[in-house]
Amino acid sequence: MLFSTHASTGISIWSWLLLSTLRYLAVRHPLYHLRLWRMPYSVIAFVICTSVGVNGFLLFTIVATFTRAPAGGTYVECMEAPVISQTLILSFHALEILWSFCLPFAMIVFMDASVVLKGVTSPNLISNFKRRNRALRTVIINIKSASIQKHHAHALRSWLTIAVICILLNTPQNFINCMRLLQASVFETSLLNYIEITYNPFFRAFEIVAQAFYFGQFGFNAVYLVLFVFDKLIKPRSANKEQISTNTSRASKYLQNYKLNRNKDENVGLR
């Protein structure tokens, strides 16, 4: 169970990173993004294999022990068996924290920030567009500027909200893991037995909340898939056709007005 949750967390966070990477490539390197075919599938396979490998030591070092409760009965605890050196175990835990939290979140922040700062369109594409057809550029900008700004603002709010929620759900538990790692390295004890050294009820309450957030991230992923991914895939084609028809009629109208205004300007110049 412990191995499954840790490996699933790494896969989940790196899946977020994959989405951020695709957004980053679509905005910063659109031509390269169009050439991507099976790259996401290869990345997912690599992430799954790496997450399993990074957390594989848990299958050999974690054992379940039955402890008798003071009020009677027994309960199960997960303990680390000294099958390998404690230094090596701590190194594995540090690698797991780096892989499952530190590295992906740093890259997510960098890529999403780059997308936000870049904006919706590329300056190079705009300059080429200006040189090729100024009239067509004017028509498209008149049609799309309002809708693009609205869509960009909505997408920006969605990305920031998703990023903040994901960070809030994962940061507390990873903070506790870092505290465990630091304390275990100082006191040279098992990473899962740090409570025996310093028991604090407030810290225990914080740990319960952190674990609730930690396991809540899986439900949040399901909500994200339903609201932001699945909803896009099942969007009716009729709505797309209607939107295309509306944009086409607007483009024709703007183009006609542009030609009329240009003819008027030419007539005024001749006079």
PDB file of N, CA and C in Angstrom, residues 17 31-32 37 53 98 130 146 156 160 172 179 186 189 200-201 243 246 267 269-270:
ATOM      1  N   LEU A  17       3.222  17.676 -14.919  1.00  0.00           N
ATOM      2  CA  LEU A  17       4.362  18.278 -15.605  1.00  0.00           C
ATOM      3  C   LEU A  17       4.279  18.052 -17.110  1.00  0.00           C
ATOM      4  N   LEU A  31       5.891  24.996 -33.809  1.00  0.00           N
ATOM      5  CA  LEU A  31       6.218  24.091 -34.912  1.00  0.00           C
ATOM      6  C   LEU A  31       6.706  22.743 -34.396  1.00  0.00           C
ATOM      7  N   TYR A  32       7.494  22.764 -33.341  1.00  0.00           N
ATOM      8  CA  TYR A  32       7.942  21.505 -32.748  1.00  0.00           C
ATOM      9  C   TYR A  32       6.777  20.771 -32.102  1.00  0.00           C
ATOM     10  N   TRP A  37       4.111  13.292 -31.868  1.00  0.00           N
ATOM     11  CA  TRP A  37       3.132  12.250 -32.115  1.00  0.00           C
ATOM     12  C   TRP A  37       3.025  11.324 -30.900  1.00  0.00           C
ATOM     13  N   GLY A  53      10.824   2.340 -10.087  1.00  0.00           N
ATOM     14  CA  GLY A  53      12.204   2.087  -9.697  1.00  0.00           C
ATOM     15  C   GLY A  53      12.650   2.903  -8.500  1.00  0.00           C
ATOM     16  N   LEU A  98      12.923  14.170  -4.092  1.00  0.00           N
ATOM     17  CA  LEU A  98      13.393  14.991  -5.210  1.00  0.00           C
ATOM     18  C   LEU A  98      12.645  14.655  -6.491  1.00  0.00           C
ATOM     19  N   LYS A 130       2.058  40.134 -40.649  1.00  0.00           N
ATOM     20  CA  LYS A 130       1.935  41.524 -41.088  1.00  0.00           C
ATOM     21  C   LYS A 130       2.492  41.703 -42.494  1.00  0.00           C
ATOM     22  N   ALA A 146     -11.221  39.950 -28.970  1.00  0.00           N
ATOM     23  CA  ALA A 146     -12.039  39.847 -27.760  1.00  0.00           C
ATOM     24  C   ALA A 146     -12.135  38.406 -27.279  1.00  0.00           C
ATOM     25  N   LEU A 156      -5.828  31.243 -18.059  1.00  0.00           N
ATOM     26  CA  LEU A 156      -4.851  31.649 -17.050  1.00  0.00           C
ATOM     27  C   LEU A 156      -5.374  31.390 -15.645  1.00  0.00           C
ATOM     28  N   LEU A 160      -3.631  28.715 -13.040  1.00  0.00           N
ATOM     29  CA  LEU A 160      -3.162  29.155 -11.730  1.00  0.00           C
ATOM     30  C   LEU A 160      -3.908  28.439 -10.608  1.00  0.00           C
ATOM     31  N   PRO A 172       2.226  20.049   2.158  1.00  0.00           N
ATOM     32  CA  PRO A 172       2.304  19.677   3.582  1.00  0.00           C
ATOM     33  C   PRO A 172       2.944  18.315   3.820  1.00  0.00           C
ATOM     34  N   MET A 179      11.056  16.899   6.961  1.00  0.00           N
ATOM     35  CA  MET A 179      11.349  16.959   8.390  1.00  0.00           C
ATOM     36  C   MET A 179      11.755  15.587   8.910  1.00  0.00           C
ATOM     37  N   VAL A 186      19.779  13.237  11.579  1.00  0.00           N
ATOM     38  CA  VAL A 186      20.443  13.804  12.757  1.00  0.00           C
ATOM     39  C   VAL A 186      20.513  12.788  13.887  1.00  0.00           C
ATOM     40  N   THR A 189      18.092   7.410  13.183  1.00  0.00           N
ATOM     41  CA  THR A 189      17.034   6.456  13.493  1.00  0.00           C
ATOM     42  C   THR A 189      16.217   6.193  12.241  1.00  0.00           C
ATOM     43  N   ASN A 200       4.655  15.417  19.402  1.00  0.00           N
ATOM     44  CA  ASN A 200       3.992  16.700  19.570  1.00  0.00           C
ATOM     45  C   ASN A 200       2.564  16.571  19.057  1.00  0.00           C
ATOM     46  N   PRO A 201       1.548  16.823  19.903  1.00  0.00           N
ATOM     47  CA  PRO A 201       0.161  16.651  19.438  1.00  0.00           C
ATOM     48  C   PRO A 201      -0.205  17.600  18.312  1.00  0.00           C
ATOM     49  N   GLN A 243     -19.850  27.656 -34.388  1.00  0.00           N
ATOM     50  CA  GLN A 243     -18.847  28.679 -34.109  1.00  0.00           C
ATOM     51  C   GLN A 243     -18.070  29.041 -35.369  1.00  0.00           C
ATOM     52  N   THR A 246     -20.276  31.187 -37.588  1.00  0.00           N
ATOM     53  CA  THR A 246     -20.375  32.552 -37.068  1.00  0.00           C
ATOM     54  C   THR A 246     -19.117  33.349 -37.360  1.00  0.00           C
ATOM     55  N   ASN A 267     -10.688  57.062 -53.318  1.00  0.00           N
ATOM     56  CA  ASN A 267     -11.433  58.095 -54.038  1.00  0.00           C
ATOM     57  C   ASN A 267     -11.130  59.477 -53.494  1.00  0.00           C
ATOM     58  N   GLY A 269      -8.361  60.366 -52.082  1.00  0.00           N
ATOM     59  CA  GLY A 269      -7.005  60.707 -52.497  1.00  0.00           C
ATOM     60  C   GLY A 269      -6.949  61.178 -53.937  1.00  0.00           C
ATOM     61  N   LEU A 270      -7.762  60.590 -54.818  1.00  0.00           N
ATOM     62  CA  LEU A 270      -7.784  61.011 -56.215  1.00  0.00           C
ATOM     63  C   LEU A 270      -8.360  62.408 -56.370  1.00  0.00           C
TER      64      LEU A 270
END
